[in-house]
Amino acid sequence: MKKNFPKRIAIIGLPGSGKSTFAIELGKVLSVPVHHLDRHMFESNGKKKDKKELLAIEQAMVGEESWIVEGCSMSTLGTRFARADTVIYFRFSRLICIWRALKRFFNYNEALSKTGCSRQVNWRLLKYIWNFEQEKGPGIEELRKQHPTVGFLVLKNSKDAMRFIGKFKEQ
């Protein structure tokens, strides 16, 4: 891991915004282990894991010295905020995220499948993306207030994300 770089990074935001791909790239650049919550969130039958079980898994992840945890499980987000030195919020356009979710459905990406990203597109996912800011935004803002020392960065598009990673590639 490089010195003077963030050591514990939580990446949150809308499905389809590119969080998983970004986390993989950032992990390579910073030499930090990357964890994808979606890989741990569901049973093999697609049913959500018990919240206590997911929380225990997440606590093990954030107990490490350095990490990138990517995913936006609101039920366990407080755990990540409490340990993170940086939270990166992918606040992309809803239409872009819906387009990318649909694109992922038609274009298989083996690297993304290993992160737990679902190729399934259904009304529930589209509704979740469309209402994300309205439904999840207040909870994210409340966690920001509860953890004022955590760096909080909002990325609004792919160019912002590439610029962020580029800063670390240059050093």
XYZ file of C-alpha atoms in Angstrom:
171
model
C 0.000 0.000 0.000
C 1.290 3.459 -0.855
C 2.012 5.931 1.918
C -0.183 8.981 2.544
C -3.090 7.480 0.610
C -6.454 6.514 2.042
C -6.234 3.146 3.793
C -9.893 2.374 4.468
C -12.275 3.323 1.664
C -16.020 2.719 1.457
C -17.487 3.050 -2.036
C -21.245 3.579 -2.129
C -23.846 4.679 -4.640
C -26.331 3.608 -7.238
C -26.267 0.198 -8.926
C -24.875 0.577 -12.430
C -22.709 3.565 -11.536
C -19.445 1.634 -11.883
C -18.570 1.103 -8.227
C -17.265 -2.434 -8.723
C -15.054 -1.612 -11.698
C -13.759 1.494 -9.927
C -13.018 -0.482 -6.741
C -11.021 -3.076 -8.668
C -8.943 -0.402 -10.405
C -8.421 1.651 -7.236
C -7.406 -1.468 -5.339
C -4.727 -2.197 -7.939
C -3.410 1.362 -7.893
C -3.311 1.607 -4.086
C -2.377 -2.063 -3.480
C -5.319 -2.402 -1.087
C -7.592 -5.466 -0.766
C -11.033 -5.004 -2.332
C -14.239 -6.493 -0.946
C -17.527 -6.517 -2.865
C -20.544 -6.633 -0.564
C -22.759 -8.189 -3.226
C -20.619 -11.349 -3.082
C -21.553 -11.759 0.583
C -25.066 -10.363 0.643
C -27.007 -13.222 -0.887
C -27.380 -16.959 -0.370
C -26.842 -19.267 -3.359
C -30.627 -19.299 -3.908
C -30.695 -15.495 -4.283
C -32.245 -14.851 -0.880
C -30.689 -12.048 1.195
C -28.529 -13.222 4.069
C -29.581 -12.528 7.610
C -28.555 -9.013 8.673
C -26.544 -10.360 11.645
C -24.571 -12.659 9.357
C -23.890 -9.875 6.845
C -22.867 -7.528 9.659
C -20.388 -10.109 11.004
C -18.878 -10.537 7.530
C -18.607 -6.789 7.084
C -17.061 -6.279 10.527
C -14.348 -8.779 9.586
C -13.678 -6.823 6.379
C -13.422 -3.440 8.072
C -11.350 -4.906 10.893
C -8.449 -5.251 8.473
C -5.731 -2.601 8.482
C -6.549 -1.429 4.975
C -9.465 -2.132 2.665
C -11.827 -1.001 -0.022
C -15.402 -2.139 0.592
C -17.702 -1.561 -2.346
C -21.463 -1.773 -2.059
C -24.379 0.148 -0.732
C -26.103 -2.013 1.824
C -27.724 0.683 3.925
C -28.384 -1.730 6.791
C -24.642 -2.059 7.433
C -23.349 1.250 6.079
C -22.778 2.605 9.585
C -20.133 -0.073 10.158
C -18.163 1.125 7.139
C -18.557 4.806 8.004
C -17.297 4.184 11.542
C -14.020 2.640 10.302
C -13.442 4.398 6.972
C -11.073 7.280 6.463
C -12.718 7.988 3.088
C -16.201 7.418 1.672
C -16.655 7.778 -2.071
C -20.253 8.311 -3.146
C -21.056 7.472 -6.768
C -23.908 9.884 -7.403
C -24.324 9.334 -11.117
C -27.393 10.157 -13.205
C -30.220 7.687 -12.699
C -30.614 7.315 -16.455
C -26.931 6.416 -16.879
C -27.217 3.823 -14.114
C -30.352 2.287 -15.614
C -28.674 2.191 -19.029
C -25.609 0.463 -17.545
C -27.756 -2.068 -15.662
C -29.534 -2.930 -18.918
C -26.218 -3.072 -20.785
C -24.775 -5.430 -18.145
C -27.780 -7.705 -18.695
C -26.918 -8.091 -22.382
C -23.106 -8.041 -22.130
C -21.587 -10.681 -19.869
C -18.497 -9.457 -18.033
C -16.623 -12.224 -16.243
C -14.683 -9.788 -14.014
C -17.925 -8.204 -12.790
C -19.582 -11.573 -12.240
C -16.829 -12.373 -9.713
C -17.807 -9.282 -7.690
C -21.344 -10.495 -7.180
C -22.871 -7.984 -9.589
C -26.165 -9.355 -10.746
C -27.017 -9.445 -14.418
C -30.662 -9.651 -13.474
C -32.738 -6.615 -14.386
C -36.215 -6.350 -12.962
C -38.718 -3.727 -11.936
C -37.427 -3.787 -8.327
C -33.877 -2.903 -9.444
C -35.042 -0.142 -11.782
C -37.266 1.319 -9.056
C -34.375 1.097 -6.550
C -32.095 3.035 -8.926
C -34.759 5.613 -9.724
C -35.623 6.276 -6.049
C -32.118 5.822 -4.608
C -31.343 9.467 -3.880
C -34.753 10.171 -2.364
C -34.829 7.022 -0.237
C -31.148 6.534 0.672
C -29.806 10.091 0.500
C -31.103 11.177 3.940
C -29.506 8.135 5.608
C -26.189 8.790 3.900
C -26.327 12.442 4.936
C -27.098 11.455 8.545
C -24.035 9.179 8.614
C -21.921 12.042 7.248
C -23.057 14.182 10.158
C -22.344 11.405 12.667
C -18.810 10.907 11.277
C -17.511 14.393 10.418
C -13.842 13.343 10.327
C -14.407 10.854 7.503
C -13.425 12.245 4.111
C -16.461 12.293 1.848
C -16.115 12.577 -1.908
C -18.981 12.719 -4.412
C -18.271 11.489 -7.934
C -20.930 12.482 -10.461
C -19.634 10.810 -13.619
C -16.982 8.513 -15.056
C -14.595 11.408 -15.729
C -14.626 12.299 -12.011
C -13.842 8.665 -11.177
C -10.969 8.446 -13.659
C -9.517 11.746 -12.414
C -9.601 10.451 -8.838
C -7.722 7.280 -9.748
C -5.368 9.287 -11.961
C -4.217 11.343 -8.957
C -2.823 8.196 -7.373
C -1.310 6.815 -10.572
C 0.776 9.977 -10.897
C 2.349 9.587 -7.460
